[in-house]
Short mmCIF file of C-alpha atoms and ligand atoms in Angstrom, two decimals:
data_model
loop_
_atom_site.label_atom_id
_atom_site.label_comp_id
_atom_site.label_asym_id
_atom_site.label_seq_id
_atom_site.Cartn_x
_atom_site.Cartn_y
_atom_site.Cartn_z
CA UNK A 1 -9.20 -13.01 9.21
CA UNK A 2 -5.42 -13.93 8.12
CA UNK A 3 -5.35 -14.33 4.42
CA UNK A 4 -3.19 -17.13 2.94
CA UNK A 5 -2.15 -15.85 -0.71
CA UNK A 6 -1.57 -17.84 -3.57
CA UNK A 7 1.91 -17.96 -5.50
CA UNK A 8 0.73 -15.93 -8.29
CA UNK A 9 -0.71 -13.04 -5.91
CA UNK A 10 2.74 -13.28 -4.10
CA UNK A 11 4.20 -12.76 -7.36
CA UNK A 12 2.58 -9.59 -7.65
CA UNK A 13 2.95 -8.34 -4.39
CA UNK A 14 7.02 -9.19 -5.17
CA UNK A 15 6.67 -6.52 -7.98
CA UNK A 16 4.95 -3.86 -5.56
CA UNK A 17 7.79 -4.72 -3.23
CA UNK A 18 10.45 -4.32 -5.93
CA UNK A 19 8.89 -0.76 -6.50
CA UNK A 20 9.29 0.04 -2.65
CA UNK A 21 12.86 -1.25 -2.91
CA UNK A 22 13.84 1.36 -5.68
CA UNK A 23 12.09 4.17 -3.68
CA UNK A 24 14.61 3.09 -0.79
CA UNK A 25 17.31 2.99 -3.40
CA UNK A 26 16.83 6.41 -4.64
CA UNK A 27 16.43 8.17 -1.22
CA UNK A 28 19.34 6.32 0.19
CA UNK A 29 21.41 7.45 -2.70
CA UNK A 30 20.17 11.24 -2.40
CA UNK A 31 20.27 11.17 1.47
CA UNK A 32 23.33 13.65 2.20
CA UNK A 33 23.75 16.96 4.58
CA UNK A 34 22.04 19.87 3.10
CA UNK A 35 18.96 17.66 1.37
CA UNK A 36 15.36 18.15 2.58
CA UNK A 37 12.95 15.36 3.69
CA UNK A 38 10.67 16.92 1.13
CA UNK A 39 13.23 16.40 -1.80
CA UNK A 40 13.31 12.52 -0.69
CA UNK A 41 9.66 12.41 -0.95
CA UNK A 42 9.70 13.79 -4.46
CA UNK A 43 12.40 11.52 -5.78
CA UNK A 44 9.95 8.60 -4.25
CA UNK A 45 7.05 9.88 -6.03
CA UNK A 46 9.03 9.80 -9.26
CA UNK A 47 9.88 6.41 -8.89
CA UNK A 48 6.03 5.57 -8.34
CA UNK A 49 5.14 7.36 -11.35
CA UNK A 50 7.72 5.73 -13.37
CA UNK A 51 6.61 2.14 -12.46
CA UNK A 52 3.09 2.82 -12.64
CA UNK A 53 2.53 2.21 -8.88
CA UNK A 54 0.32 4.02 -6.64
CA UNK A 55 1.23 5.18 -2.97
CA UNK A 56 -0.52 3.38 -0.02
CA UNK A 57 1.08 6.33 2.22
CA UNK A 58 -0.45 9.47 0.62
CA UNK A 59 -3.54 10.01 1.65
CA UNK A 60 -3.61 7.12 4.29
CA UNK A 61 -5.95 8.72 7.25
CA UNK A 62 -4.79 12.07 5.62
CA UNK A 63 -1.07 11.55 5.37
CA UNK A 64 0.25 14.23 3.24
CA UNK A 65 3.32 12.12 1.52
CA UNK A 66 4.49 8.92 -0.21
CA UNK A 67 7.24 8.45 2.39
CA UNK A 68 7.35 8.96 6.39
CA UNK A 69 11.06 10.31 7.08
CA UNK A 70 11.59 10.40 10.68
CA UNK A 71 15.02 12.03 11.84
CA UNK A 72 16.96 11.29 14.92
CA UNK A 73 14.46 10.97 18.18
CA UNK A 74 11.54 10.65 15.64
CA UNK A 75 10.77 6.85 15.64
CA UNK A 76 8.13 6.65 12.85
CA UNK A 77 5.39 8.61 10.94
CA UNK A 78 7.74 11.71 10.22
CA UNK A 79 6.03 13.89 7.84
CA UNK A 80 8.82 14.98 4.94
CA UNK A 81 8.91 18.79 4.74
CA UNK A 82 11.64 21.71 4.82
CA UNK A 83 13.85 20.01 7.26
CA UNK A 84 17.34 20.11 6.31
CA UNK A 85 19.21 17.06 7.01
CA UNK A 86 22.51 17.57 8.68
CA UNK A 87 25.69 15.43 9.13
CA UNK A 88 25.27 13.33 12.23
CA UNK A 89 21.43 12.93 11.73
CA UNK A 90 20.00 9.68 11.35
CA UNK A 91 16.82 9.17 9.16
CA UNK A 92 14.37 6.54 8.83
CA UNK A 93 12.53 6.13 5.62
CA UNK A 94 9.19 4.01 5.47
CA UNK A 95 7.16 3.66 2.35
CA UNK A 96 4.90 1.54 0.21
CA UNK A 97 3.63 1.03 -3.37
CA UNK A 98 0.49 -0.55 -4.79
CA UNK A 99 0.85 -2.51 -8.03
CA UNK A 100 -2.63 -4.06 -9.71
CA UNK A 101 -4.42 -3.58 -6.06
CA UNK A 102 -1.51 -5.43 -4.18
CA UNK A 103 0.59 -3.79 -1.59
CA UNK A 104 4.38 -3.56 -0.54
CA UNK A 105 5.87 -1.79 2.72
CA UNK A 106 9.29 -1.53 3.90
CA UNK A 107 11.59 0.71 5.85
CA UNK A 108 15.18 1.31 6.72
CA UNK A 109 17.65 3.59 8.54
CA UNK A 110 20.83 5.19 7.52
CA UNK A 111 23.31 7.92 8.80
CA UNK A 112 23.65 11.26 7.18
CA UNK A 113 27.32 12.06 6.68
CA UNK A 114 29.34 11.08 9.42
CA UNK A 115 27.50 9.67 12.27
CA UNK A 116 28.59 8.53 15.90
CA UNK A 117 29.81 5.15 16.85
CA UNK A 118 26.51 4.88 19.00
CA UNK A 119 24.31 5.65 16.36
CA UNK A 120 25.97 3.21 13.97
CA UNK A 121 25.51 0.66 16.38
CA UNK A 122 21.72 1.33 17.02
CA UNK A 123 21.38 1.33 12.83
CA UNK A 124 22.87 -2.22 13.13
CA UNK A 125 21.13 -3.41 16.06
CA UNK A 126 17.53 -2.56 14.22
CA UNK A 127 18.75 -4.33 10.94
CA UNK A 128 19.71 -7.25 13.08
CA UNK A 129 16.38 -7.31 15.16
CA UNK A 130 14.59 -7.62 11.40
CA UNK A 131 17.06 -10.25 10.20
CA UNK A 132 16.54 -12.56 13.46
CA UNK A 133 12.69 -12.07 12.81
CA UNK A 134 12.81 -13.03 9.45
CA UNK A 135 15.13 -16.08 10.34
CA UNK A 136 12.45 -17.90 12.40
CA UNK A 137 9.43 -17.14 9.75
CA UNK A 138 9.23 -20.54 9.02
CA UNK A 139 5.90 -22.63 8.59
CA UNK A 140 5.16 -24.01 12.01
CA UNK A 141 6.59 -21.17 14.01
CA UNK A 142 4.43 -18.68 15.54
CA UNK A 143 3.84 -14.87 15.80
CA UNK A 144 5.33 -14.83 19.21
CA UNK A 145 8.49 -16.33 17.78
CA UNK A 146 9.10 -13.50 15.52
CA UNK A 147 8.37 -10.88 18.43
CA UNK A 148 10.94 -12.82 20.86
CA UNK A 149 13.70 -13.01 18.11
CA UNK A 150 12.88 -9.17 17.45
CA UNK A 151 13.24 -8.04 20.86
CA UNK A 152 15.75 -10.26 22.51
CA UNK A 153 18.03 -9.16 19.41
CA UNK A 154 17.51 -5.56 20.30
CA UNK A 155 18.03 -6.19 24.15
CA UNK A 156 21.27 -7.96 23.25
CA UNK A 157 22.53 -4.75 21.65
CA UNK A 158 21.69 -2.74 24.62
CA UNK A 159 18.27 -1.43 23.14
CA UNK A 160 14.60 -1.90 23.38
CA UNK A 161 11.44 -2.11 21.16
CA UNK A 162 8.53 -0.06 20.89
CA UNK A 163 5.41 -1.97 22.17
CA UNK A 164 2.74 0.70 21.35
CA UNK A 165 3.64 0.04 17.38
CA UNK A 166 3.43 -3.46 15.63
CA UNK A 167 3.83 -5.08 12.41
CA UNK A 168 1.09 -6.59 10.48
CA UNK A 169 -0.33 -8.79 7.62
CA UNK A 170 -0.05 -7.11 4.21
CA UNK A 171 -1.91 -7.77 1.09
CA UNK A 172 -5.01 -6.26 -0.71
CA UNK A 173 -4.57 -3.67 1.88
CA UNK A 174 -1.48 -2.29 3.78
CA UNK A 175 -2.65 -3.20 7.19
CA UNK A 176 -4.48 -6.63 7.63
CA UNK A 177 -4.47 -9.24 10.47
CA UNK A 178 -2.63 -10.34 12.23
CA UNK A 179 -0.76 -7.79 13.99
CA UNK A 180 2.81 -8.81 14.34
CA UNK A 181 4.26 -7.29 17.89
CA UNK A 182 8.10 -6.52 18.29
CA UNK A 183 8.09 -8.62 21.44
CA UNK A 184 6.69 -12.07 22.32
CA UNK A 185 7.08 -15.32 23.90
CA UNK A 186 8.43 -18.35 21.93
CA UNK A 187 5.90 -20.59 20.72
CA UNK A 188 2.97 -18.47 21.52
CA UNK A 189 0.39 -16.68 19.36
CA UNK A 190 -0.73 -17.80 15.78
CA UNK A 191 0.90 -20.43 13.90
CA UNK A 192 2.44 -19.36 10.66
CA UNK A 193 1.50 -21.10 7.46
CA UNK A 194 2.50 -21.12 3.89
CA UNK A 195 0.74 -18.00 2.18
CA UNK A 196 0.72 -15.60 4.93
CA UNK A 197 2.41 -12.41 3.95
CA UNK A 198 3.64 -10.22 6.96
CA UNK A 199 5.16 -6.96 7.22
CA UNK A 200 7.58 -7.03 10.25
CA UNK A 201 8.92 -3.91 11.46
CA UNK A 202 11.30 -3.42 14.37
CA UNK A 203 11.46 0.15 15.93
CA UNK A 204 14.44 0.04 18.25
CA UNK A 205 15.58 3.10 20.51
CA UNK A 206 18.57 3.83 22.03
CA UNK A 207 16.76 4.51 25.41
CA UNK A 208 13.44 4.00 27.27
CA UNK A 209 10.48 2.63 24.66
CA UNK A 210 8.43 5.38 26.09
CA UNK A 211 7.03 7.38 22.99
CA UNK A 212 4.96 10.64 22.54
CA UNK A 213 3.33 12.17 19.51
CA UNK A 214 3.88 15.47 18.13
CA UNK A 215 1.24 18.16 17.46
CA UNK A 216 1.23 17.38 13.91
CA UNK A 217 -0.91 14.35 14.70
CA UNK A 218 1.59 11.96 12.99
CA UNK A 219 5.20 12.15 14.10
CA UNK A 220 6.04 9.47 17.04
CA UNK A 221 9.05 10.94 19.07
CA UNK A 222 10.88 9.04 22.14
CA UNK A 223 9.79 10.67 25.19
CA UNK A 224 13.48 10.89 26.60
CA UNK A 225 14.66 12.09 23.27
CA UNK A 226 16.94 9.43 22.41
CA UNK A 227 17.42 8.06 19.17
CA UNK A 228 15.64 5.64 17.25
CA UNK A 229 15.53 3.22 14.24
CA UNK A 230 12.82 1.54 11.82
CA UNK A 231 13.65 -1.62 9.82
CA UNK A 232 10.74 -3.32 7.83
CA UNK A 233 10.15 -5.89 4.93
CA UNK A 234 7.28 -7.72 3.51
CA UNK A 235 7.90 -11.35 3.77
CA UNK A 236 6.16 -14.08 2.26
CA UNK A 237 5.96 -17.47 4.38
CA UNK A 238 6.33 -20.29 2.11
CA UNK A 239 7.07 -23.98 2.41
CA UNK A 240 10.70 -23.28 1.26
CA UNK A 241 11.01 -20.50 4.10
CA UNK A 242 10.80 -17.00 4.29
CA UNK A 243 10.84 -15.01 1.05
CA UNK A 244 11.52 -10.96 1.41
CA UNK A 245 9.47 -9.29 -1.25
CA UNK A 246 10.83 -5.87 -0.84
CA UNK A 247 14.17 -6.09 -2.26
CA UNK A 248 15.32 -5.10 -5.59
MG1 LIG B 1 5.99 0.97 6.83
MG1 LIG B 2 4.40 -1.54 8.02
#
């Protein structure tokens, strides 16, 4: 069942989304050569505590942290730990927050210190894919329109999107119906209606979209070792157009 949220419910989700955006901001600020991914997780936990929010990542199927920190060829679900970031790395940080039972979920990718022009272009292509997806999130368009906008933007940037992982509805739970694939045909799939809230999350790779899971049971890496980025917002569809909830 696909829920349609009332404006007051979306307002609480926006509060949760702001906490997520604040977690992003502190992690972005602290990301530098020499910093461990565990340190970023601690900073994100501090934001949750300060804002009276709880994590929808910690304990999710046993996940041990409040952020996913995925570095270089890691696409999603990287576990924060003792890994020290180095100049030239790229890191994707995905995290969420719960306020009064309502969820937010968002991700971004950034470079660590000086990065290559190729990695910079990859990060930009991922960001543009998400922007293009959000642009078509109008009442009367479809889930297929979102996927088409996402994938065609990635392809135009010389990249490809993961097909094994999708975005999702979000609300009282982090993952609700419907799935929101990062590929699709224009006009196909479920029609977008006011009140639907979707987490759209392009996972864009520089090489082949084939992936593998590491022995830790979580980390998803590209099979060919090419680099990957992950961009996500939680977005409410309204009669006045898409509203991004995971912004400061
Ligand atoms: Mg996420
Ligand atoms: Mg998500």
